[in-house]
Amino acid sequence: MLDIQKIRADFPILSEKVNGKPLIYFDNGATSQKPQVVIDAEAKYYQEINANIHRGVHTLSQLATDAYEISRVKLQHHINAKFSHEVLFTSGTTHGINLVSNGFASILKPGDEVLVSSLEHHSNIVPWQMLCEKTGAILKVIPINEDGELIISEYESLLSEKTKIVTVNHISNALGVINPVKEMIAKAHAVGAAVLIDGAQAVPHLKPDVQDLDCDFYAFSGHKMCGPTGTGILYGKEEWLNKLPPYQGGGEMIKEVTFEKTTYADLPHKFEAGTPNIAGGIVLGTAVDYLNEVGFGNIQLQEKKLLEHATKRLLEIDGLRIYGNGKNKASVISFNIDGIHPYDIGSIIDKLGIAVRTGHHCAQPIMNFFCIPGTIRASFSFYNTKEEIDEMVEAVKKAKTMLS
Ligand code: 7TS
């Protein structure tokens, strides 16, 4: 059992006031808050070992390089990648997905197919549309049912030898639905397609095992898992990363440069051109240590309680509809109240110190499916409490009365 008050004391922002009220932070899907150890580690890097990496013989450069590479190995173990060179530092999920979609431009032929799901964040739709425009490949979409679950029988019928890559999120940011990605990966592999999993919303809640999933790529952001903004990881199977061309050219990603020909560095450096977010990469390792200390089993237990409590309490409100009612859900609730615009509720409860996200959550196709402009999304983290949820429910009731 987690001692929630002790956990909350790790996060200085949770004692802040917003609009004169104690902050209730339910926008964890957008970004998580940061524990003091992460904040301190960022300062410590700049105070003690700041230097550029992989290039100097001097001591500080060695120290910074070692810390960066130790963090890569931490991340490797965290996701159970076979090799540390399969773990690329990126600026976030968006960067990771674009790295892969750009690489596939050299692989796809006109008429090949790219399969995305209806549940995707725009950052896992638009790069693939751009790729299809460039190559003449065709974008196909896996549909969802009224509960916001992917229809697996339809997925099976969309798969064929024309499918070159399937790209799907592990957990939907807009609805919180957990997708059956392991099963989907096996089915894609059966027709010879590669699979990218967008793990942006999964990594705050679970420890992905990329070898068990057998995914070809797994992209995520550091800032949603207690790490710094501008950090992320792209895992890629060694054989795929060797096959794809580099994404960006520049320093650090080369073996030898002449005006006639440049040869590229080995993995992972081939995909890491330029000076990276060194502090961020190191501190992402600190964030992973912190989460593992809290324990993903504990995190899941606490978040399950919060999800059940919030679902029950919110459904007490007349005219409230929750979107995404599948069996497998993370601690995210997307809802609307009949006849009231989500933005209006969000604005009123913000005045009461409660942070939720309103709008389409960068997932417009889902909103189009439900024929709504957007939702109110409350996304919970292990540091949230039932009491905070009760306050939100009262605030939503108040807003409803004001707006009806
Ligand atoms: N994929 C999913 C499933 C996401 O939820 C997000 C961000 C991204 C990709 C992009 O991540 P980034 O770190 O590269 O920006 N999702 C959200 C959200 O739900 N609210 O704000 C950002």
Tab-separated table of C-alpha atoms and ligand atoms in Angstrom:
chain	number	residue	atom	x	y	z
A	1	MET	CA	0.000	0.000	0.000
A	2	LEU	CA	1.264	3.456	-0.901
A	3	ASP	CA	1.494	6.162	1.719
A	4	ILE	CA	-0.091	8.793	-0.514
A	5	GLN	CA	0.672	11.735	1.760
A	6	LYS	CA	4.336	10.738	1.766
A	7	ILE	CA	4.278	10.386	-2.034
A	8	ARG	CA	2.578	13.778	-2.394
A	9	ALA	CA	5.316	15.380	-0.324
A	10	ASP	CA	7.758	14.315	-3.074
A	11	PHE	CA	5.998	16.680	-5.522
A	12	PRO	CA	6.459	20.326	-4.485
A	13	ILE	CA	3.911	21.649	-6.980
A	14	LEU	CA	1.137	19.699	-5.249
A	15	SER	CA	1.341	22.149	-2.327
A	16	GLU	CA	0.893	25.162	-4.604
A	17	LYS	CA	-2.270	27.211	-4.846
A	18	VAL	CA	-3.896	28.046	-8.179
A	19	ASN	CA	-6.475	30.823	-8.327
A	20	GLY	CA	-6.226	31.000	-4.549
A	21	LYS	CA	-7.224	27.326	-4.130
A	22	PRO	CA	-5.073	24.276	-3.426
A	23	LEU	CA	-4.094	22.793	-6.783
A	24	ILE	CA	-5.934	19.644	-7.836
A	25	TYR	CA	-3.995	18.401	-10.811
A	26	PHE	CA	-5.942	16.054	-13.082
A	27	ASP	CA	-4.153	16.827	-16.353
A	28	ASN	CA	-1.591	14.067	-16.026
A	29	GLY	CA	-2.348	12.847	-19.552
A	30	ALA	CA	-0.911	16.113	-20.866
A	31	THR	CA	2.140	16.003	-18.630
A	32	SER	CA	2.921	14.597	-15.204
A	33	GLN	CA	4.251	16.583	-12.282
A	34	LYS	CA	7.878	16.132	-11.217
A	35	PRO	CA	9.204	14.823	-7.917
A	36	GLN	CA	11.911	16.738	-6.059
A	37	VAL	CA	14.554	14.115	-6.952
A	38	VAL	CA	13.998	14.870	-10.635
A	39	ILE	CA	14.101	18.641	-10.110
A	40	ASP	CA	17.285	18.267	-8.043
A	41	ALA	CA	18.950	15.965	-10.566
A	42	GLU	CA	18.481	18.552	-13.319
A	43	ALA	CA	20.161	21.254	-11.198
A	44	LYS	CA	22.921	18.859	-10.095
A	45	TYR	CA	23.814	18.095	-13.701
A	46	TYR	CA	24.308	21.781	-14.518
A	47	GLN	CA	26.043	22.505	-11.218
A	48	GLU	CA	28.494	19.617	-11.332
A	49	ILE	CA	29.077	17.912	-14.684
A	50	ASN	CA	27.704	20.041	-17.517
A	51	ALA	CA	29.738	19.359	-20.679
A	52	ASN	CA	29.086	18.128	-24.196
A	53	ILE	CA	29.077	14.363	-24.586
A	54	HIS	CA	30.836	11.783	-26.764
A	55	ARG	CA	33.451	14.282	-27.887
A	56	GLY	CA	35.889	15.556	-25.292
A	57	VAL	CA	38.764	13.759	-23.623
A	58	HIS	CA	38.391	16.082	-20.657
A	59	THR	CA	37.017	14.781	-17.376
A	60	LEU	CA	33.697	16.622	-17.347
A	61	SER	CA	32.860	15.432	-20.845
A	62	GLN	CA	33.603	11.867	-19.746
A	63	LEU	CA	31.433	12.254	-16.653
A	64	ALA	CA	28.521	13.671	-18.658
A	65	THR	CA	28.924	10.952	-21.314
A	66	ASP	CA	28.970	8.222	-18.684
A	67	ALA	CA	25.872	9.597	-16.958
A	68	TYR	CA	24.032	9.825	-20.299
A	69	GLU	CA	24.972	6.281	-21.296
A	70	ILE	CA	24.117	4.908	-17.847
A	71	SER	CA	20.674	6.452	-18.279
A	72	ARG	CA	20.320	4.741	-21.678
A	73	VAL	CA	21.059	1.377	-20.036
A	74	LYS	CA	18.521	2.152	-17.285
A	75	LEU	CA	15.910	2.795	-19.942
A	76	GLN	CA	16.968	-0.382	-21.764
A	77	HIS	CA	16.349	-2.437	-18.626
A	78	HIS	CA	13.142	-0.578	-17.878
A	79	ILE	CA	11.556	-1.601	-21.188
A	80	ASN	CA	13.497	-4.877	-21.402
A	81	ALA	CA	15.180	-4.099	-24.721
A	82	LYS	CA	17.735	-6.684	-25.809
A	83	PHE	CA	20.511	-4.142	-26.507
A	84	SER	CA	21.156	-0.613	-25.243
A	85	HIS	CA	21.822	0.516	-28.833
A	86	GLU	CA	18.162	-0.234	-29.593
A	87	VAL	CA	17.261	2.627	-27.225
A	88	LEU	CA	17.404	6.031	-28.935
A	89	PHE	CA	17.086	9.300	-27.066
A	90	THR	CA	14.532	11.603	-28.680
A	91	SER	CA	12.755	14.813	-27.748
A	92	GLY	CA	9.521	12.895	-27.219
A	93	THR	CA	6.948	10.600	-28.776
A	94	THR	CA	6.337	12.938	-31.719
A	95	HIS	CA	10.031	12.908	-32.600
A	96	GLY	CA	10.199	9.112	-32.323
A	97	ILE	CA	7.217	8.558	-34.607
A	98	ASN	CA	8.524	11.037	-37.199
A	99	LEU	CA	11.918	9.333	-37.150
A	100	VAL	CA	10.280	6.035	-38.108
A	101	SER	CA	7.773	7.446	-40.611
A	102	ASN	CA	10.558	9.328	-42.404
A	103	GLY	CA	12.642	6.171	-42.530
A	104	PHE	CA	9.781	4.274	-44.113
A	105	ALA	CA	9.821	6.707	-47.057
A	106	SER	CA	12.735	4.665	-48.402
A	107	ILE	CA	10.811	1.396	-47.975
A	108	LEU	CA	7.243	2.034	-49.133
A	109	LYS	CA	6.095	1.728	-52.739
A	110	PRO	CA	2.895	3.116	-54.281
A	111	GLY	CA	-0.034	0.888	-53.302
A	112	ASP	CA	1.572	-0.330	-50.067
A	113	GLU	CA	-0.608	0.174	-47.008
A	114	VAL	CA	-0.091	1.836	-43.641
A	115	LEU	CA	-2.576	0.902	-40.943
A	116	VAL	CA	-3.382	3.367	-38.155
A	117	SER	CA	-6.180	3.192	-35.609
A	118	SER	CA	-9.126	5.524	-35.048
A	119	LEU	CA	-7.859	6.088	-31.514
A	120	GLU	CA	-4.636	7.849	-32.411
A	121	HIS	CA	-3.249	11.165	-31.213
A	122	HIS	CA	-2.583	13.493	-34.160
A	123	SER	CA	1.127	12.812	-33.769
A	124	ASN	CA	0.471	9.203	-34.763
A	125	ILE	CA	-1.733	10.167	-37.717
A	126	VAL	CA	-0.210	13.165	-39.468
A	127	PRO	CA	3.351	11.778	-39.964
A	128	TRP	CA	1.850	8.701	-41.660
A	129	GLN	CA	-0.387	10.826	-43.882
A	130	MET	CA	2.685	12.833	-44.899
A	131	LEU	CA	4.515	9.564	-45.614
A	132	CYS	CA	1.638	8.281	-47.757
A	133	GLU	CA	1.551	11.549	-49.727
A	134	LYS	CA	5.268	11.256	-50.372
A	135	THR	CA	5.302	7.579	-51.372
A	136	GLY	CA	1.877	6.853	-52.888
A	137	ALA	CA	1.129	4.408	-50.078
A	138	ILE	CA	-2.439	4.173	-48.782
A	139	LEU	CA	-3.542	4.972	-45.225
A	140	LYS	CA	-6.126	2.549	-43.806
A	141	VAL	CA	-7.898	3.033	-40.484
A	142	ILE	CA	-8.904	0.461	-37.854
A	143	PRO	CA	-12.407	1.388	-36.628
A	144	ILE	CA	-13.727	1.535	-33.039
A	145	ASN	CA	-17.018	0.540	-31.428
A	146	GLU	CA	-19.285	2.706	-29.246
A	147	ASP	CA	-17.205	1.834	-26.161
A	148	GLY	CA	-14.122	3.236	-27.881
A	149	GLU	CA	-12.529	-0.179	-28.355
A	150	LEU	CA	-10.736	-1.186	-31.538
A	151	ILE	CA	-12.764	-3.712	-33.543
A	152	ILE	CA	-10.266	-6.531	-33.851
A	153	SER	CA	-12.232	-8.491	-36.478
A	154	GLU	CA	-12.113	-5.383	-38.719
A	155	TYR	CA	-8.400	-5.049	-38.000
A	156	GLU	CA	-7.887	-8.633	-39.161
A	157	SER	CA	-9.727	-7.996	-42.384
A	158	LEU	CA	-7.663	-4.856	-43.088
A	159	LEU	CA	-4.378	-6.760	-42.735
A	160	SER	CA	-2.871	-8.165	-45.946
A	161	GLU	CA	0.490	-8.627	-47.592
A	162	LYS	CA	0.121	-4.992	-48.739
A	163	THR	CA	0.308	-3.818	-45.103
A	164	LYS	CA	3.844	-2.614	-44.428
A	165	ILE	CA	3.414	-0.996	-41.034
A	166	VAL	CA	0.744	-0.925	-38.339
A	167	THR	CA	0.879	1.959	-35.884
A	168	VAL	CA	-1.300	2.058	-32.800
A	169	ASN	CA	-1.225	3.471	-29.313
A	170	HIS	CA	-0.856	1.245	-26.262
A	171	ILE	CA	-3.321	3.438	-24.339
A	172	SER	CA	-5.584	6.084	-25.864
A	173	ASN	CA	-4.945	9.593	-24.557
A	174	ALA	CA	-8.495	10.768	-25.219
A	175	LEU	CA	-10.431	7.821	-23.756
A	176	GLY	CA	-7.958	5.869	-21.621
A	177	VAL	CA	-8.743	2.604	-23.445
A	178	ILE	CA	-5.935	0.025	-23.245
A	179	ASN	CA	-5.460	-1.660	-26.606
A	180	PRO	CA	-4.667	-5.381	-27.026
A	181	VAL	CA	-1.325	-4.545	-28.606
A	182	LYS	CA	0.417	-7.882	-28.060
A	183	GLU	CA	-2.297	-9.708	-29.973
A	184	MET	CA	-2.311	-7.002	-32.669
A	185	ILE	CA	1.455	-7.203	-33.103
A	186	ALA	CA	1.332	-10.981	-33.627
A	187	LYS	CA	-1.394	-10.588	-36.247
A	188	ALA	CA	0.576	-7.885	-38.099
A	189	HIS	CA	3.715	-9.992	-38.078
A	190	ALA	CA	1.758	-12.889	-39.571
A	191	VAL	CA	1.339	-10.811	-42.771
A	192	GLY	CA	4.912	-9.479	-42.625
A	193	ALA	CA	4.054	-5.949	-41.407
A	194	ALA	CA	6.169	-4.008	-38.914
A	195	VAL	CA	4.480	-2.494	-35.836
A	196	LEU	CA	5.072	0.785	-34.038
A	197	ILE	CA	3.481	1.207	-30.620
A	198	ASP	CA	2.860	4.734	-29.378
A	199	GLY	CA	3.459	4.244	-25.673
A	200	ALA	CA	3.105	7.911	-24.652
A	201	GLN	CA	0.113	7.241	-22.387
A	202	ALA	CA	1.206	3.780	-21.290
A	203	VAL	CA	4.574	4.491	-19.666
A	204	PRO	CA	3.163	6.487	-16.722
A	205	HIS	CA	1.026	3.462	-15.784
A	206	LEU	CA	2.966	0.354	-16.720
A	207	LYS	CA	6.386	-1.023	-17.538
A	208	PRO	CA	6.340	-2.084	-21.187
A	209	ASP	CA	8.282	-5.225	-22.092
A	210	VAL	CA	9.263	-4.683	-25.697
A	211	GLN	CA	10.606	-8.218	-26.140
A	212	ASP	CA	7.468	-9.799	-24.775
A	213	LEU	CA	5.289	-7.519	-26.921
A	214	ASP	CA	7.602	-8.235	-29.863
A	215	CYS	CA	6.952	-4.725	-31.249
A	216	ASP	CA	9.353	-3.366	-33.862
A	217	PHE	CA	9.228	0.183	-32.475
A	218	TYR	CA	7.984	1.642	-29.193
A	219	ALA	CA	7.901	5.441	-28.770
A	220	PHE	CA	7.301	7.419	-25.588
A	221	SER	CA	7.854	10.772	-23.878
A	222	GLY	CA	9.739	11.407	-20.646
A	223	HIS	CA	7.549	14.269	-19.466
A	224	LYS	CA	4.480	12.070	-18.978
A	225	MET	CA	6.406	9.748	-16.638
A	226	CYS	CA	7.750	12.251	-14.108
A	227	GLY	CA	10.702	13.160	-16.327
A	228	PRO	CA	11.692	16.448	-17.962
A	229	THR	CA	9.997	17.935	-21.020
A	230	GLY	CA	11.861	17.551	-24.299
A	231	THR	CA	12.914	13.980	-23.531
A	232	GLY	CA	11.773	10.674	-24.910
A	233	ILE	CA	12.783	7.269	-26.122
A	234	LEU	CA	12.361	5.448	-29.374
A	235	TYR	CA	12.981	1.738	-29.034
A	236	GLY	CA	13.629	-0.010	-32.346
A	237	LYS	CA	14.627	-3.593	-33.030
A	238	GLU	CA	18.268	-3.689	-34.097
A	239	GLU	CA	17.475	-5.109	-37.540
A	240	TRP	CA	14.960	-2.322	-38.219
A	241	LEU	CA	17.246	0.453	-37.008
A	242	ASN	CA	19.992	-0.907	-39.252
A	243	LYS	CA	17.582	-0.980	-42.183
A	244	LEU	CA	16.211	2.575	-41.783
A	245	PRO	CA	18.228	5.538	-43.081
A	246	PRO	CA	19.226	8.284	-40.608
A	247	TYR	CA	16.552	10.863	-39.819
A	248	GLN	CA	18.759	13.931	-39.443
A	249	GLY	CA	22.280	14.576	-40.671
A	250	GLY	CA	24.896	16.376	-38.616
A	251	GLY	CA	27.562	15.926	-36.008
A	252	GLU	CA	27.663	12.799	-33.863
A	253	MET	CA	25.854	10.544	-36.399
A	254	ILE	CA	28.792	10.023	-38.761
A	255	LYS	CA	31.793	7.744	-39.037
A	256	GLU	CA	33.615	9.712	-41.713
A	257	VAL	CA	32.731	12.772	-43.768
A	258	THR	CA	34.260	13.784	-47.086
A	259	PHE	CA	32.616	15.862	-49.793
A	260	GLU	CA	32.395	12.733	-51.912
A	261	LYS	CA	30.775	10.459	-49.344
A	262	THR	CA	29.735	10.254	-45.714
A	263	THR	CA	29.507	7.031	-43.756
A	264	TYR	CA	27.211	6.789	-40.777
A	265	ALA	CA	27.945	5.940	-37.167
A	266	ASP	CA	26.815	2.694	-35.623
A	267	LEU	CA	23.647	2.468	-33.550
A	268	PRO	CA	22.432	4.314	-31.579
A	269	HIS	CA	24.453	7.359	-32.745
A	270	LYS	CA	23.287	7.072	-36.372
A	271	PHE	CA	19.949	8.469	-35.162
A	272	GLU	CA	21.265	10.988	-32.649
A	273	ALA	CA	22.589	13.911	-34.697
A	274	GLY	CA	23.634	17.066	-32.874
A	275	THR	CA	23.923	17.909	-29.184
A	276	PRO	CA	21.017	16.197	-27.463
A	277	ASN	CA	19.102	17.212	-24.345
A	278	ILE	CA	21.909	15.845	-22.170
A	279	ALA	CA	20.509	16.931	-18.816
A	280	GLY	CA	17.055	15.696	-19.804
A	281	GLY	CA	18.332	12.298	-20.921
A	282	ILE	CA	20.207	11.785	-17.669
A	283	VAL	CA	17.296	12.961	-15.543
A	284	LEU	CA	14.855	10.705	-17.406
A	285	GLY	CA	16.866	7.890	-15.808
A	286	THR	CA	16.255	9.484	-12.388
A	287	ALA	CA	12.515	9.621	-13.118
A	288	VAL	CA	12.492	5.936	-14.055
A	289	ASP	CA	14.326	5.094	-10.818
A	290	TYR	CA	11.735	7.082	-8.878
A	291	LEU	CA	8.777	5.329	-10.544
A	292	ASN	CA	10.335	1.920	-9.967
A	293	GLU	CA	10.869	2.782	-6.320
A	294	VAL	CA	7.183	3.667	-5.987
A	295	GLY	CA	6.530	0.418	-7.874
A	296	PHE	CA	4.278	-0.099	-10.878
A	297	GLY	CA	2.188	-2.619	-8.939
A	298	ASN	CA	1.436	0.085	-6.343
A	299	ILE	CA	0.838	2.687	-9.042
A	300	GLN	CA	-1.696	0.444	-10.777
A	301	LEU	CA	-3.531	-0.401	-7.558
A	302	GLN	CA	-3.862	3.253	-6.578
A	303	GLU	CA	-4.898	4.360	-10.068
A	304	LYS	CA	-7.490	1.573	-10.336
A	305	LYS	CA	-9.067	2.772	-7.080
A	306	LEU	CA	-9.114	6.347	-8.361
A	307	LEU	CA	-10.665	5.322	-11.683
A	308	GLU	CA	-13.415	3.272	-10.004
A	309	HIS	CA	-14.187	6.003	-7.502
A	310	ALA	CA	-14.281	8.759	-10.124
A	311	THR	CA	-16.439	6.710	-12.497
A	312	LYS	CA	-18.954	5.944	-9.768
A	313	ARG	CA	-19.060	9.511	-8.436
A	314	LEU	CA	-19.267	11.227	-11.813
A	315	LEU	CA	-22.108	8.972	-12.974
A	316	GLU	CA	-24.176	10.340	-10.052
A	317	ILE	CA	-24.485	13.538	-12.105
A	318	ASP	CA	-27.589	13.610	-14.291
A	319	GLY	CA	-26.902	13.918	-18.003
A	320	LEU	CA	-23.226	13.015	-17.651
A	321	ARG	CA	-21.826	10.655	-20.274
A	322	ILE	CA	-18.449	8.952	-20.113
A	323	TYR	CA	-16.737	8.168	-23.415
A	324	GLY	CA	-14.631	5.013	-23.533
A	325	ASN	CA	-16.262	2.326	-21.445
A	326	GLY	CA	-14.173	-0.681	-22.364
A	327	LYS	CA	-13.114	-3.217	-19.743
A	328	ASN	CA	-9.444	-2.356	-20.007
A	329	LYS	CA	-8.916	1.253	-19.074
A	330	ALA	CA	-6.178	3.399	-17.604
A	331	SER	CA	-6.999	6.114	-15.053
A	332	VAL	CA	-8.454	8.539	-17.590
A	333	ILE	CA	-12.083	9.677	-17.756
A	334	SER	CA	-13.421	11.630	-20.691
A	335	PHE	CA	-16.901	12.996	-20.183
A	336	ASN	CA	-19.521	15.550	-21.164
A	337	ILE	CA	-22.716	16.849	-19.669
A	338	ASP	CA	-25.771	17.111	-21.925
A	339	GLY	CA	-26.163	20.534	-23.489
A	340	ILE	CA	-23.012	22.062	-21.932
A	341	HIS	CA	-19.801	22.815	-23.820
A	342	PRO	CA	-16.791	21.067	-22.220
A	343	TYR	CA	-14.771	24.291	-22.316
A	344	ASP	CA	-17.304	26.042	-20.053
A	345	ILE	CA	-17.065	23.366	-17.377
A	346	GLY	CA	-13.256	23.324	-17.634
A	347	SER	CA	-13.059	27.107	-17.205
A	348	ILE	CA	-15.313	27.168	-14.160
A	349	ILE	CA	-13.560	24.354	-12.345
A	350	ASP	CA	-10.181	25.930	-13.140
A	351	LYS	CA	-11.286	28.895	-11.039
A	352	LEU	CA	-11.630	26.377	-8.204
A	353	GLY	CA	-8.024	25.233	-8.646
A	354	ILE	CA	-8.858	22.064	-10.587
A	355	ALA	CA	-6.799	21.371	-13.712
A	356	VAL	CA	-8.430	19.152	-16.349
A	357	ARG	CA	-8.036	19.224	-20.104
A	358	THR	CA	-10.958	20.175	-22.321
A	359	GLY	CA	-11.220	19.943	-26.091
A	360	HIS	CA	-10.388	17.324	-28.692
A	361	HIS	CA	-7.158	16.204	-26.974
A	362	CYS	CA	-5.335	16.159	-30.345
A	363	ALA	CA	-7.572	13.261	-31.345
A	364	GLN	CA	-10.167	14.905	-33.597
A	365	PRO	CA	-11.204	11.688	-35.384
A	366	ILE	CA	-12.444	10.274	-32.049
A	367	MET	CA	-14.520	13.394	-31.415
A	368	ASN	CA	-15.926	13.130	-34.960
A	369	PHE	CA	-16.844	9.496	-34.283
A	370	PHE	CA	-18.870	10.506	-31.217
A	371	CYS	CA	-20.160	13.682	-33.011
A	372	ILE	CA	-18.938	15.980	-30.243
A	373	PRO	CA	-16.637	19.033	-30.235
A	374	GLY	CA	-14.577	17.654	-27.383
A	375	THR	CA	-14.706	16.293	-23.864
A	376	ILE	CA	-13.605	17.128	-20.359
A	377	ARG	CA	-10.721	14.817	-19.550
A	378	ALA	CA	-9.637	14.065	-15.998
A	379	SER	CA	-6.476	11.960	-16.037
A	380	PHE	CA	-5.270	10.669	-12.685
A	381	SER	CA	-1.843	9.804	-11.396
A	382	PHE	CA	-0.814	7.719	-8.388
A	383	TYR	CA	-0.293	10.939	-6.379
A	384	ASN	CA	-3.965	11.897	-6.693
A	385	THR	CA	-6.526	11.097	-4.004
A	386	LYS	CA	-10.203	10.152	-3.696
A	387	GLU	CA	-10.762	13.392	-1.763
A	388	GLU	CA	-9.532	15.385	-4.753
A	389	ILE	CA	-11.954	13.469	-6.960
A	390	ASP	CA	-14.816	14.282	-4.582
A	391	GLU	CA	-13.883	17.964	-4.835
A	392	MET	CA	-13.919	17.754	-8.612
A	393	VAL	CA	-17.342	16.102	-8.601
A	394	GLU	CA	-18.714	18.893	-6.397
A	395	ALA	CA	-17.111	21.490	-8.673
A	396	VAL	CA	-18.611	19.896	-11.791
A	397	LYS	CA	-22.029	19.839	-10.114
A	398	LYS	CA	-21.646	23.527	-9.259
A	399	ALA	CA	-20.612	24.341	-12.834
A	400	LYS	CA	-23.552	22.391	-14.170
A	401	THR	CA	-25.976	24.382	-12.013
A	402	MET	CA	-24.402	27.659	-13.127
A	403	LEU	CA	-24.553	26.718	-16.813
A	404	SER	CA	-27.961	25.020	-17.002
B	1	7TS	N1	0.801	10.011	-28.486
B	1	7TS	C1	-0.092	10.031	-27.478
B	1	7TS	C2	-0.968	8.845	-27.246
B	1	7TS	C3	-0.170	11.168	-26.666
B	1	7TS	O1	-1.052	11.184	-25.674
B	1	7TS	C4	0.674	12.275	-26.909
B	1	7TS	C5	0.568	13.534	-26.109
B	1	7TS	C6	1.598	12.178	-27.946
B	1	7TS	C7	1.622	11.039	-28.714
B	1	7TS	C8	2.579	13.267	-28.221
B	1	7TS	O2	3.491	13.344	-27.209
B	1	7TS	P1	4.626	14.496	-27.179
B	1	7TS	O3	5.265	14.341	-25.839
B	1	7TS	O4	5.537	14.225	-28.320
B	1	7TS	O5	3.880	15.787	-27.342
B	1	7TS	N2	-0.678	13.727	-25.505
B	1	7TS	C9	-1.153	14.828	-24.904
B	1	7TS	C10	-2.406	14.862	-24.289
B	1	7TS	O6	-3.206	13.923	-24.232
B	1	7TS	N3	-2.608	16.096	-23.787
B	1	7TS	O7	-1.518	16.837	-24.054
B	1	7TS	C11	-0.612	16.068	-24.743
